[in-house]
CSV table of C-alpha atoms in Angstrom, one decimal:
chain,number,residue,atom,x,y,z
C,1,SER,CA,0.1,0.0,0.0
C,2,GLY,CA,3.0,2.3,0.3
C,3,ASP,CA,3.2,2.6,-3.5
C,4,SER,CA,-0.4,3.9,-3.6
C,5,PRO,CA,0.4,7.6,-3.2
C,6,LYS,CA,3.0,7.3,-5.9
C,7,LYS,CA,0.8,5.6,-8.3
C,8,SER,CA,-1.9,8.2,-7.4
C,9,ARG,CA,0.5,11.0,-8.2
C,10,ARG,CA,1.5,9.3,-11.4
C,11,LYS,CA,-2.0,9.0,-12.6
C,12,ARG,CA,-2.8,12.7,-11.8
C,13,ARG,CA,0.4,13.7,-13.8
C,14,ARG,CA,-0.7,11.5,-16.7
C,15,GLY,CA,-4.2,13.0,-16.4
C,16,LEU,CA,-2.9,16.5,-16.5
C,17,LEU,CA,-0.6,15.7,-19.4
C,18,LEU,CA,-3.5,14.2,-21.4
C,19,LEU,CA,-5.5,17.2,-20.4
C,20,LEU,CA,-2.6,19.5,-21.5
C,21,ILE,CA,-2.1,17.7,-24.8
C,22,PHE,CA,-6.0,17.8,-25.4
C,23,PHE,CA,-6.0,21.7,-24.9
C,24,LEU,CA,-3.0,22.1,-27.0
C,25,LEU,CA,-4.7,20.2,-29.8
C,26,ILE,CA,-7.8,22.3,-29.3
C,27,GLY,CA,-5.8,25.5,-29.4
C,28,ALA,CA,-3.7,24.3,-32.4
C,29,GLY,CA,-7.0,23.4,-34.3
C,30,LEU,CA,-9.0,26.7,-33.4
C,31,GLY,CA,-5.6,28.6,-34.4
C,32,GLY,CA,-5.3,26.8,-37.6
C,33,TYR,CA,-8.9,27.5,-38.3
C,34,PHE,CA,-8.8,31.2,-37.5
C,35,PHE,CA,-5.5,31.6,-39.6
C,36,TYR,CA,-7.3,30.0,-42.5
C,37,ILE,CA,-10.4,32.2,-42.1
C,38,ASN,CA,-8.0,35.3,-41.9
C,39,GLN,CA,-6.3,33.9,-45.0
C,40,VAL,CA,-9.7,33.6,-46.7
C,41,LYS,CA,-11.0,36.8,-45.6
C,42,GLY,CA,-7.8,38.7,-46.9
C,43,ARG,CA,-8.0,36.9,-50.2
C,44,CYS,CA,-11.6,37.8,-50.7
C,45,GLN,CA,-11.1,41.5,-49.9
C,46,GLY,CA,-8.2,41.4,-52.3
C,47,ALA,CA,-10.4,40.0,-55.0
C,48,VAL,CA,-13.0,42.7,-54.4
C,49,ARG,CA,-10.2,45.4,-54.9
C,50,GLN,CA,-9.2,43.7,-58.1
C,51,ILE,CA,-12.9,43.8,-59.2
C,52,PHE,CA,-13.0,47.6,-58.8
C,53,SER,CA,-9.7,48.0,-60.2
C,54,MET,CA,-10.9,46.3,-63.3
C,55,ALA,CA,-14.1,48.6,-63.0
C,56,GLU,CA,-11.8,51.6,-63.4
C,57,SER,CA,-11.0,50.6,-67.0
C,58,MET,CA,-14.7,50.5,-67.7
C,59,ASP,CA,-14.3,47.4,-69.8
C,60,PHE,CA,-15.5,43.9,-68.7
C,61,SER,CA,-15.2,42.4,-72.0
C,62,SER,CA,-12.5,40.0,-70.8
C,63,VAL,CA,-14.7,38.8,-67.9
C,64,ASP,CA,-16.9,35.5,-68.3
C,65,SER,CA,-20.4,36.9,-69.0
C,66,SER,CA,-21.9,34.4,-66.5
C,67,TYR,CA,-20.3,36.5,-63.7
C,68,LEU,CA,-21.7,39.8,-65.0
C,69,PRO,CA,-25.2,41.4,-64.4
C,70,PRO,CA,-27.6,41.2,-67.5
C,71,ALA,CA,-26.9,44.7,-68.4
C,72,LEU,CA,-23.3,44.5,-68.5
C,73,GLN,CA,-23.4,41.1,-70.5
C,74,GLU,CA,-25.1,43.3,-73.3
C,75,ASN,CA,-22.8,46.4,-72.7
C,76,PRO,CA,-19.3,45.0,-71.3
C,77,ASP,CA,-17.6,48.0,-72.5
C,78,ILE,CA,-19.0,50.8,-70.4
C,79,ARG,CA,-17.2,53.7,-72.3
C,80,GLU,CA,-19.0,52.5,-75.5
C,81,TYR,CA,-22.3,52.2,-73.6
C,82,VAL,CA,-21.9,55.8,-72.1
C,83,ASP,CA,-21.2,57.0,-75.7
C,84,ASP,CA,-24.3,55.4,-77.1
C,85,TYR,CA,-26.5,56.5,-74.0
C,86,VAL,CA,-25.5,60.1,-74.3
C,87,ARG,CA,-26.0,60.4,-78.0
C,88,ASN,CA,-29.4,58.6,-77.8
C,89,ALA,CA,-30.3,60.7,-74.8
C,90,LEU,CA,-29.6,64.0,-76.5
C,91,GLU,CA,-31.4,62.8,-79.7
C,92,GLU,CA,-34.4,61.8,-77.6
C,93,TYR,CA,-34.5,65.2,-75.8
C,94,ARG,CA,-34.1,66.9,-79.4
C,95,ILE,CA,-31.1,68.9,-78.4
C,96,ASP,CA,-28.6,67.2,-80.4
C,97,GLY,CA,-29.1,69.4,-83.3
C,98,LEU,CA,-29.0,72.5,-81.2
C,99,LEU,CA,-25.6,71.4,-79.9
C,100,GLU,CA,-24.5,70.6,-83.5
C,101,ARG,CA,-25.5,74.2,-84.7
C,102,ALA,CA,-23.4,75.5,-81.8
C,103,GLY,CA,-20.4,73.4,-83.0
C,104,ILE,CA,-20.3,71.9,-79.8
C,105,THR,CA,-20.1,67.9,-78.9
C,106,ILE,CA,-20.0,66.3,-75.6
C,107,ASP,CA,-16.8,64.4,-75.1
C,108,THR,CA,-18.0,61.1,-73.7
C,109,ASP,CA,-14.4,59.9,-73.1
C,110,ALA,CA,-14.2,63.0,-70.7
C,111,LEU,CA,-17.5,62.2,-69.3
C,112,CYS,CA,-16.2,58.7,-68.6
C,113,ASP,CA,-13.1,60.1,-66.9
C,114,GLU,CA,-15.3,62.3,-64.5
C,115,ILE,CA,-17.5,59.2,-63.7
C,116,ILE,CA,-14.3,57.4,-62.6
C,117,GLN,CA,-13.1,60.3,-60.9
C,118,SER,CA,-16.2,60.6,-58.9
C,119,ALA,CA,-16.6,57.0,-58.2
C,120,SER,CA,-15.8,55.4,-54.8
C,121,TYR,CA,-16.3,52.1,-53.1
C,122,GLU,CA,-15.6,51.1,-49.5
C,123,ILE,CA,-15.3,47.6,-48.0
C,124,THR,CA,-17.3,47.8,-44.7
C,125,GLY,CA,-17.2,44.3,-43.4
C,126,THR,CA,-16.6,40.6,-44.2
C,127,GLN,CA,-18.2,37.4,-43.0
C,128,THR,CA,-16.4,34.3,-43.5
C,129,THR,CA,-16.6,30.6,-42.9
C,130,TYR,CA,-14.5,27.7,-44.0
C,131,ASN,CA,-16.3,27.5,-47.4
C,132,ARG,CA,-18.1,30.8,-47.9
C,133,CYS,CA,-16.9,34.5,-47.8
C,134,GLU,CA,-19.2,37.5,-48.0
C,135,VAL,CA,-17.7,41.0,-48.4
C,136,PHE,CA,-19.9,44.0,-47.7
C,137,VAL,CA,-19.2,46.9,-49.9
C,138,HIS,CA,-20.6,50.6,-50.1
C,139,THR,CA,-20.5,52.4,-53.5
C,140,GLU,CA,-21.5,55.8,-54.5
C,141,ASN,CA,-21.3,58.3,-57.3
C,142,THR,CA,-23.0,61.3,-58.9
C,143,ASP,CA,-26.1,60.2,-60.8
C,144,PHE,CA,-24.4,60.8,-64.4
C,145,SER,CA,-27.3,59.2,-66.1
C,146,ALA,CA,-29.3,62.2,-65.2
C,147,LEU,CA,-26.9,64.4,-67.0
C,148,PRO,CA,-28.6,64.5,-70.5
C,149,GLU,CA,-32.1,64.8,-69.0
C,150,ALA,CA,-30.7,67.8,-67.0
C,151,ILE,CA,-29.3,69.6,-69.9
C,152,ALA,CA,-32.4,69.1,-71.8
C,153,GLY,CA,-34.5,70.3,-69.0
C,154,GLU,CA,-32.4,73.6,-68.8
C,155,VAL,CA,-32.7,74.2,-72.6
C,156,GLU,CA,-36.4,73.5,-72.5
C,157,ASN,CA,-36.8,76.0,-69.9
C,158,SER,CA,-35.0,78.5,-71.7
C,159,LEU,CA,-32.2,78.6,-69.0
C,160,SER,CA,-34.4,80.9,-66.9
C,161,ASP,CA,-33.3,79.4,-63.5
C,162,ALA,CA,-30.2,80.9,-61.8
C,163,SER,CA,-29.1,77.3,-60.6
C,164,PHE,CA,-25.9,75.5,-61.0
C,165,TRP,CA,-26.6,75.7,-64.6
C,166,ASP,CA,-25.1,79.2,-64.8
C,167,SER,CA,-22.3,77.8,-66.7
C,168,LEU,CA,-24.4,76.6,-69.3
C,169,GLN,CA,-26.8,79.7,-69.5
C,170,ASP,CA,-24.0,81.8,-70.8
C,171,PHE,CA,-23.1,79.1,-73.2
C,172,PHE,CA,-26.5,78.7,-74.7
C,173,SER,CA,-27.4,82.5,-74.7
C,174,SER,CA,-25.2,82.8,-77.7
C,175,ILE,CA,-27.3,80.3,-79.5
C,176,PHE,CA,-30.6,82.1,-78.8
C,177,SER,CA,-29.1,85.6,-79.6
C,178,GLY,CA,-28.1,84.1,-83.1
C,179,ARG,CA,-24.3,84.4,-82.4
C,180,SER,CA,-22.4,81.9,-84.5
C,181,HIS,CA,-19.6,79.8,-82.8
C,182,LYS,CA,-18.2,78.7,-85.9
C,183,GLY,CA,-16.8,82.1,-87.2
C,184,GLY,CA,-13.5,83.4,-86.3
C,185,GLU,CA,-14.7,86.8,-85.1
C,186,ASP,CA,-16.3,85.2,-82.1
C,187,SER,CA,-13.4,83.1,-81.3
C,188,ARG,CA,-12.8,84.8,-77.9
C,189,GLU,CA,-16.3,84.4,-76.9
C,190,HIS,CA,-16.2,80.7,-78.2
C,191,ASP,CA,-13.2,80.0,-75.9
C,192,GLU,CA,-15.0,81.5,-73.0
C,193,ASP,CA,-18.0,79.5,-73.7
C,194,GLU,CA,-15.7,76.2,-73.9
C,195,ASP,CA,-14.3,77.0,-70.6
C,196,LEU,CA,-17.8,77.1,-69.1
C,197,PHE,CA,-18.9,74.1,-70.9
C,198,ALA,CA,-15.7,72.3,-69.3
C,199,SER,CA,-16.8,73.3,-65.9
C,200,LEU,CA,-20.1,71.5,-66.3
C,201,TYR,CA,-19.2,68.2,-64.5
C,202,GLU,CA,-18.0,69.9,-61.7
C,203,ASP,CA,-21.1,72.2,-61.3
C,204,PHE,CA,-23.2,69.1,-62.2
C,205,ARG,CA,-21.6,67.2,-59.2
C,206,ALA,CA,-22.5,70.0,-56.8
C,207,SER,CA,-26.3,69.7,-57.2
C,208,ALA,CA,-27.0,66.5,-59.0
C,209,PRO,CA,-28.4,63.5,-57.2
C,210,THR,CA,-26.3,60.8,-56.0
C,211,THR,CA,-26.5,56.8,-56.2
C,212,GLU,CA,-25.3,55.0,-53.2
C,213,THR,CA,-25.5,51.2,-52.5
C,214,ASP,CA,-24.8,48.9,-49.7
C,215,SER,CA,-24.7,45.2,-50.7
C,216,SER,CA,-22.2,42.3,-50.9
C,217,ILE,CA,-20.0,40.2,-53.1
C,218,VAL,CA,-20.1,36.6,-52.3
C,219,PHE,CA,-17.1,34.0,-52.9
C,220,GLY,CA,-17.5,30.2,-52.1
C,221,ILE,CA,-16.1,26.8,-53.0
C,222,GLU,CA,-17.5,25.5,-56.1
C,223,ASN,CA,-16.3,22.3,-57.9
C,224,GLY,CA,-13.3,22.2,-55.2
C,225,GLN,CA,-12.1,25.8,-55.9
C,226,TRP,CA,-13.0,29.3,-54.6
C,227,THR,CA,-14.8,31.3,-57.0
C,228,LEU,CA,-17.0,34.3,-57.4
C,229,LEU,CA,-20.7,33.3,-56.7
C,230,SER,CA,-22.6,36.5,-56.7
C,231,LEU,CA,-22.0,40.1,-57.3
C,232,ASP,CA,-25.1,42.6,-56.6
C,233,GLU,CA,-25.4,44.5,-59.8
C,234,ASP,CA,-26.6,47.6,-57.8
C,235,LEU,CA,-23.1,47.9,-56.5
C,236,LEU,CA,-21.6,48.6,-60.1
C,237,TYR,CA,-24.6,50.8,-61.1
C,238,SER,CA,-24.2,53.2,-58.2
C,239,TYR,CA,-20.3,53.0,-58.6
C,240,TYR,CA,-20.5,54.2,-62.1
C,241,GLY,CA,-23.6,56.7,-61.4
C,242,LEU,CA,-25.4,55.0,-64.2
C,243,ALA,CA,-28.7,54.0,-62.8
C,244,ALA,CA,-29.9,54.0,-66.4
C,245,LEU,CA,-27.7,51.1,-67.3
C,246,LYS,CA,-29.8,49.0,-65.0
C,247,ALA,CA,-33.0,49.8,-66.8
C,248,GLU,CA,-31.5,48.4,-70.0
């Protein structure tokens, strides 16, 4: 019976050792899991940044169409879409001829540059499991799809309002007074009008409505690989400020 205390102590030490090993295994498992989750989270956020980096080019022609919203499947080249949209809108509002007579064209490439300059996105959160990652994103921009209608409205109202369209008022006043912008004698006034017209986008952003969206981009494991599962189309529409694109 003299060995009983020793055996009891050995059992306790063995039990404590097994318990320690158990907790070490649990800790290692949890540590490995959270390390994996953080890795997935970082990669998903990096993928979202890549999506919006590609969005800056305004060209999704190289993207598998199955990943794109319906409107972008039809118009993967956003610059081409903007050009067609502006021209069609000005024709619809019957002011294309007015601008043409004034010798003025709207530079749609400059408009696209303004769209990107004004666009913004922010990753607001991430929820991750071992096989799914949802990245929450906020996007916003000036509603550039309202630009042609706004110009048409001001022309239709004979530019009577002293609003942010003051820059356009001087520009179009020459049209209604019968002065020609194509002749050399009015070149100085023509340059001044072009300067006023160039400030249109800055003035437009100051008073135009904005588009904002809070939604998510979801990644997950499909066929054994991580892939994009869904992208809320509203995120892109508000990022570009082209609500009209969604209606296409």
